[in-house]
Amino acid sequence: MILTKETIDMVKLTKRFGKCYDAQEVDSLLDEIGEAAEKQYKELEQLRSVRAEYYQMKNQISEALLAAQQAAKDMLEQTRNKCDDELTALQQQKITLQQEISSLERYKVLEIEKIRRDLEKLLGDSKSD
């Protein structure tokens, strides 16, 4: 028997001697109600235990999710910092290479001028011969 208002309302006891109920029927009914109440109490305790486990698991999952989110955030920040550092280093390398190229171009121009002067000198000397 599941204890509900409806099941209790459906109970019909035999009346004896006018207003008194049959003692055996009352005792039997009380035994059934006691057993049903005990069974429902055990089910309630089991459900409470399941609910407690559910909330514990939910909290653990929430904590794990927060930890994973923080780890992802930290990794992203580390990656951004590393990329920024590498970009800065590459930009510095670019500037250094551009300076070297400019220097080499100036050197090339100077060397070409030197070779031209040397050629003019040689050609000038050969004309005077």
Coordinates of N, CA and C in Angstrom, one line a residue:
M1 N 0.9 -1.2 0.0 CA 0.0 0.0 0.0 C 0.9 1.2 0.0
I2 N 0.6 2.2 -0.9 CA 1.3 3.5 -0.9 C 0.4 4.5 -0.1
L3 N 0.9 5.1 0.9 CA 0.2 6.0 1.7 C -0.1 7.3 0.9
T4 N -1.4 7.5 0.6 CA -1.8 8.7 0.0 C -3.2 9.1 0.7
K5 N -3.6 10.3 0.5 CA -4.9 10.6 1.0 C -6.0 9.7 0.4
E6 N -5.9 9.4 -0.9 CA -6.9 8.6 -1.6 C -6.9 7.2 -1.0
T7 N -5.8 6.6 -0.8 CA -5.8 5.2 -0.3 C -6.4 5.2 1.1
I8 N -6.1 6.2 1.9 CA -6.6 6.2 3.3 C -8.1 6.4 3.2
D9 N -8.6 7.3 2.3 CA -10.0 7.6 2.2 C -10.8 6.3 1.7
M10 N -10.1 5.4 1.0 CA -10.8 4.2 0.5 C -11.0 3.1 1.6
V11 N -10.3 3.3 2.7 CA -10.4 2.3 3.7 C -11.8 2.3 4.4
K12 N -12.4 1.1 4.4 CA -13.7 1.0 5.1 C -13.6 0.0 6.2
L13 N -13.9 0.4 7.4 CA -13.8 -0.4 8.5 C -15.2 -0.8 9.0
T14 N -15.3 -2.0 9.5 CA -16.6 -2.5 10.0 C -16.9 -1.9 11.4
K15 N -18.0 -1.4 11.5 CA -18.4 -0.8 12.8 C -19.1 -1.9 13.6
R16 N -18.8 -2.1 14.9 CA -19.5 -3.0 15.7 C -20.1 -2.3 16.9
F17 N -21.2 -2.7 17.3 CA -21.9 -2.2 18.4 C -22.1 -0.7 18.2
G18 N -22.5 -0.3 17.1 CA -22.9 1.1 16.8 C -21.8 2.0 16.3
K19 N -21.0 2.5 17.2 CA -20.0 3.5 16.8 C -18.6 2.9 16.9
C20 N -18.3 1.8 17.4 CA -17.0 1.2 17.6 C -16.6 0.4 16.3
Y21 N -15.3 0.6 16.0 CA -14.7 -0.2 14.9 C -14.2 -1.5 15.4
D22 N -14.1 -2.5 14.5 CA -13.6 -3.9 14.8 C -12.1 -3.7 15.1
A23 N -11.7 -4.1 16.3 CA -10.3 -3.9 16.8 C -9.3 -4.6 15.9
Q24 N -9.7 -5.8 15.5 CA -8.7 -6.6 14.6 C -8.5 -5.8 13.3
E25 N -9.6 -5.3 12.7 CA -9.5 -4.6 11.4 C -8.6 -3.3 11.6
V26 N -8.8 -2.6 12.8 CA -8.0 -1.4 13.1 C -6.6 -1.8 13.2
D27 N -6.3 -2.9 14.0 CA -4.9 -3.3 14.2 C -4.3 -3.7 12.9
S28 N -5.0 -4.4 12.1 CA -4.5 -4.9 10.8 C -4.2 -3.6 9.9
L29 N -5.1 -2.7 9.9 CA -4.9 -1.5 9.1 C -3.7 -0.7 9.6
L30 N -3.6 -0.6 10.9 CA -2.4 0.1 11.5 C -1.1 -0.6 11.1
D31 N -1.1 -1.9 11.1 CA 0.1 -2.7 10.7 C 0.4 -2.4 9.2
E32 N -0.6 -2.3 8.4 CA -0.4 -2.0 6.9 C 0.1 -0.6 6.8
I33 N -0.5 0.3 7.5 CA 0.0 1.7 7.4 C 1.4 1.8 7.9
G34 N 1.7 1.2 9.0 CA 3.1 1.2 9.5 C 4.1 0.6 8.5
E35 N 3.8 -0.5 7.9 CA 4.7 -1.1 6.9 C 4.8 -0.2 5.7
A36 N 3.7 0.4 5.3 CA 3.7 1.3 4.1 C 4.6 2.5 4.5
A37 N 4.4 3.1 5.7 CA 5.1 4.3 6.1 C 6.6 3.9 6.2
E38 N 7.0 2.8 6.7 CA 8.4 2.4 6.8 C 9.0 2.2 5.4
K39 N 8.2 1.6 4.5 CA 8.7 1.4 3.1 C 8.9 2.8 2.4
Q40 N 7.9 3.7 2.6 CA 8.0 5.0 2.0 C 9.2 5.8 2.6
Y41 N 9.4 5.6 3.9 CA 10.5 6.3 4.6 C 11.8 5.8 4.0
K42 N 12.0 4.5 3.8 CA 13.2 4.0 3.2 C 13.4 4.5 1.8
E43 N 12.4 4.5 1.0 CA 12.4 5.1 -0.3 C 12.8 6.5 -0.3
L44 N 12.3 7.3 0.6 CA 12.6 8.7 0.8 C 14.1 8.9 1.1
E45 N 14.6 8.1 2.1 CA 16.0 8.2 2.5 C 16.9 7.8 1.3
Q46 N 16.5 6.8 0.5 CA 17.3 6.4 -0.7 C 17.3 7.6 -1.7
L47 N 16.1 8.2 -1.9 CA 16.1 9.3 -2.8 C 16.9 10.5 -2.3
R48 N 16.9 10.7 -1.0 CA 17.7 11.8 -0.4 C 19.2 11.5 -0.7
S49 N 19.5 10.2 -0.5 CA 20.9 9.8 -0.7 C 21.3 10.0 -2.2
V50 N 20.4 9.6 -3.1 CA 20.7 9.8 -4.5 C 20.8 11.3 -4.9
R51 N 19.9 12.1 -4.3 CA 20.0 13.5 -4.5 C 21.3 14.1 -4.0
A52 N 21.7 13.7 -2.8 CA 23.0 14.2 -2.3 C 24.2 13.8 -3.2
E53 N 24.1 12.6 -3.7 CA 25.2 12.1 -4.6 C 25.1 13.0 -5.9
Y54 N 23.9 13.2 -6.4 CA 23.7 14.1 -7.6 C 24.3 15.4 -7.4
Y55 N 24.0 16.1 -6.2 CA 24.5 17.4 -6.0 C 26.1 17.4 -5.8
Q56 N 26.6 16.3 -5.2 CA 28.0 16.2 -5.1 C 28.7 16.1 -6.4
M57 N 28.1 15.2 -7.3 CA 28.6 15.1 -8.6 C 28.5 16.4 -9.4
K58 N 27.4 17.1 -9.3 CA 27.1 18.3 -10.0 C 28.2 19.3 -9.5
N59 N 28.5 19.4 -8.2 CA 29.5 20.3 -7.7 C 30.9 20.0 -8.3
Q60 N 31.2 18.7 -8.3 CA 32.5 18.2 -8.8 C 32.6 18.6 -10.3
I61 N 31.5 18.4 -11.0 CA 31.6 18.7 -12.5 C 31.7 20.2 -12.6
S62 N 31.0 21.0 -11.8 CA 31.1 22.4 -11.9 C 32.5 22.9 -11.6
E63 N 33.1 22.3 -10.6 CA 34.5 22.7 -10.2 C 35.5 22.3 -11.3
A64 N 35.3 21.1 -11.9 CA 36.1 20.6 -13.0 C 36.0 21.5 -14.2
L65 N 34.8 21.9 -14.5 CA 34.5 22.8 -15.6 C 35.2 24.2 -15.4
L66 N 35.1 24.7 -14.2 CA 35.7 26.0 -13.8 C 37.2 25.9 -13.9
A67 N 37.8 24.8 -13.4 CA 39.2 24.5 -13.5 C 39.7 24.4 -15.0
A68 N 38.9 23.7 -15.8 CA 39.2 23.6 -17.2 C 39.1 25.0 -17.9
Q69 N 38.1 25.7 -17.6 CA 38.0 27.1 -18.2 C 39.2 28.0 -17.8
Q70 N 39.6 27.9 -16.5 CA 40.7 28.7 -16.0 C 42.0 28.2 -16.7
A71 N 42.2 26.9 -16.9 CA 43.3 26.3 -17.5 C 43.4 26.8 -19.0
A72 N 42.2 26.8 -19.6 CA 42.1 27.2 -21.0 C 42.5 28.7 -21.1
K73 N 42.0 29.5 -20.2 CA 42.2 30.9 -20.2 C 43.7 31.2 -20.0
D74 N 44.3 30.4 -19.0 CA 45.8 30.6 -18.8 C 46.6 30.2 -20.0
M75 N 46.2 29.1 -20.6 CA 46.9 28.6 -21.8 C 46.8 29.6 -22.9
L76 N 45.6 30.2 -23.1 CA 45.4 31.2 -24.1 C 46.3 32.4 -23.9
E77 N 46.3 32.8 -22.6 CA 47.1 34.0 -22.2 C 48.6 33.7 -22.5
Q78 N 49.1 32.5 -22.1 CA 50.4 32.2 -22.3 C 50.8 32.1 -23.8
T79 N 49.8 31.6 -24.6 CA 50.0 31.5 -26.0 C 50.1 32.9 -26.6
R80 N 49.2 33.8 -26.2 CA 49.2 35.2 -26.7 C 50.5 35.9 -26.3
N81 N 51.0 35.7 -25.1 CA 52.2 36.3 -24.7 C 53.4 35.8 -25.5
K82 N 53.4 34.5 -25.7 CA 54.5 33.9 -26.5 C 54.4 34.4 -27.9
C83 N 53.2 34.5 -28.5 CA 53.1 35.0 -29.9 C 53.5 36.5 -29.9
D84 N 53.1 37.2 -28.9 CA 53.6 38.6 -28.9 C 55.1 38.7 -28.8
D85 N 55.7 37.9 -27.9 CA 57.1 37.9 -27.8 C 57.8 37.6 -29.1
E86 N 57.3 36.5 -29.8 CA 57.9 36.1 -31.0 C 57.7 37.1 -32.1
L87 N 56.5 37.8 -32.1 CA 56.3 38.8 -33.1 C 57.2 40.0 -32.9
T88 N 57.4 40.4 -31.6 CA 58.4 41.4 -31.3 C 59.8 41.1 -31.8
A89 N 60.2 39.8 -31.5 CA 61.5 39.4 -31.9 C 61.6 39.4 -33.5
L90 N 60.5 38.9 -34.2 CA 60.6 38.9 -35.6 C 60.6 40.3 -36.2
Q91 N 59.8 41.2 -35.6 CA 59.9 42.6 -36.0 C 61.3 43.2 -35.8
Q92 N 61.9 42.9 -34.7 CA 63.2 43.4 -34.5 C 64.2 42.8 -35.5
Q93 N 64.0 41.5 -35.8 CA 64.9 40.9 -36.8 C 64.7 41.6 -38.2
K94 N 63.4 41.9 -38.5 CA 63.1 42.6 -39.7 C 63.8 43.9 -39.8
I95 N 63.7 44.7 -38.7 CA 64.4 46.0 -38.7 C 65.9 45.8 -38.9
T96 N 66.5 44.8 -38.2 CA 67.9 44.5 -38.3 C 68.3 44.2 -39.7
L97 N 67.5 43.3 -40.4 CA 67.7 42.9 -41.7 C 67.6 44.0 -42.7
Q98 N 66.6 44.9 -42.5 CA 66.4 46.1 -43.3 C 67.6 47.0 -43.2
Q99 N 68.1 47.1 -42.0 CA 69.3 48.0 -41.8 C 70.5 47.4 -42.5
E100 N 70.7 46.0 -42.4 CA 71.8 45.4 -43.1 C 71.6 45.5 -44.6
I101 N 70.4 45.4 -45.1 CA 70.2 45.5 -46.6 C 70.6 47.0 -47.0
S102 N 70.1 48.0 -46.2 CA 70.5 49.3 -46.5 C 72.0 49.5 -46.5
S103 N 72.6 49.0 -45.5 CA 74.1 49.1 -45.4 C 74.7 48.4 -46.6
L104 N 74.3 47.2 -47.0 CA 74.8 46.5 -48.1 C 74.6 47.3 -49.4
E105 N 73.4 47.9 -49.6 CA 73.2 48.7 -50.7 C 74.1 49.9 -50.8
R106 N 74.3 50.6 -49.7 CA 75.3 51.7 -49.6 C 76.7 51.2 -50.0
Y107 N 77.0 50.0 -49.4 CA 78.3 49.5 -49.7 C 78.5 49.1 -51.2
K108 N 77.4 48.6 -51.8 CA 77.4 48.3 -53.2 C 77.6 49.5 -54.0
V109 N 76.9 50.6 -53.7 CA 77.0 51.8 -54.4 C 78.4 52.3 -54.3
L110 N 79.0 52.3 -53.1 CA 80.4 52.8 -52.9 C 81.4 51.9 -53.7
E111 N 81.1 50.6 -53.7 CA 82.0 49.7 -54.4 C 81.9 49.9 -55.9
I112 N 80.7 50.1 -56.4 CA 80.5 50.4 -57.8 C 81.2 51.7 -58.2
E113 N 81.1 52.7 -57.3 CA 81.8 54.0 -57.6 C 83.3 53.8 -57.6
K114 N 83.8 53.0 -56.7 CA 85.2 52.7 -56.6 C 85.7 52.0 -57.9
I115 N 84.9 51.0 -58.3 CA 85.3 50.3 -59.5 C 85.2 51.2 -60.7
R116 N 84.3 52.1 -60.8 CA 84.1 53.1 -61.9 C 85.4 54.0 -61.9
R117 N 85.7 54.5 -60.7 CA 86.9 55.3 -60.6 C 88.1 54.6 -61.1
D118 N 88.2 53.3 -60.6 CA 89.4 52.6 -60.9 C 89.4 52.3 -62.5
L119 N 88.3 52.1 -63.1 CA 88.2 51.8 -64.5 C 88.6 53.1 -65.3
E120 N 88.0 54.2 -64.8 CA 88.3 55.5 -65.4 C 89.8 55.8 -65.3
K121 N 90.4 55.5 -64.2 CA 91.8 55.7 -64.0 C 92.6 54.8 -65.0
L122 N 92.2 53.5 -65.0 CA 92.9 52.6 -65.9 C 92.7 53.0 -67.4
L123 N 91.5 53.4 -67.7 CA 91.2 53.8 -69.1 C 91.9 55.2 -69.4
G124 N 92.0 56.0 -68.4 CA 92.7 57.3 -68.6 C 94.2 57.1 -68.8
D125 N 94.7 56.1 -68.0 CA 96.1 55.8 -68.1 C 96.5 55.2 -69.5
S126 N 95.5 54.3 -70.0 CA 95.8 53.6 -71.2 C 95.7 54.6 -72.4
K127 N 94.9 55.7 -72.3 CA 94.8 56.7 -73.3 C 96.1 57.6 -73.4
S128 N 96.6 57.8 -72.2 CA 97.9 58.6 -72.2 C 99.0 57.8 -72.8
D129 N 99.0 56.5 -72.9 CA 100.1 55.7 -73.4 C 100.1 55.9 -74.9

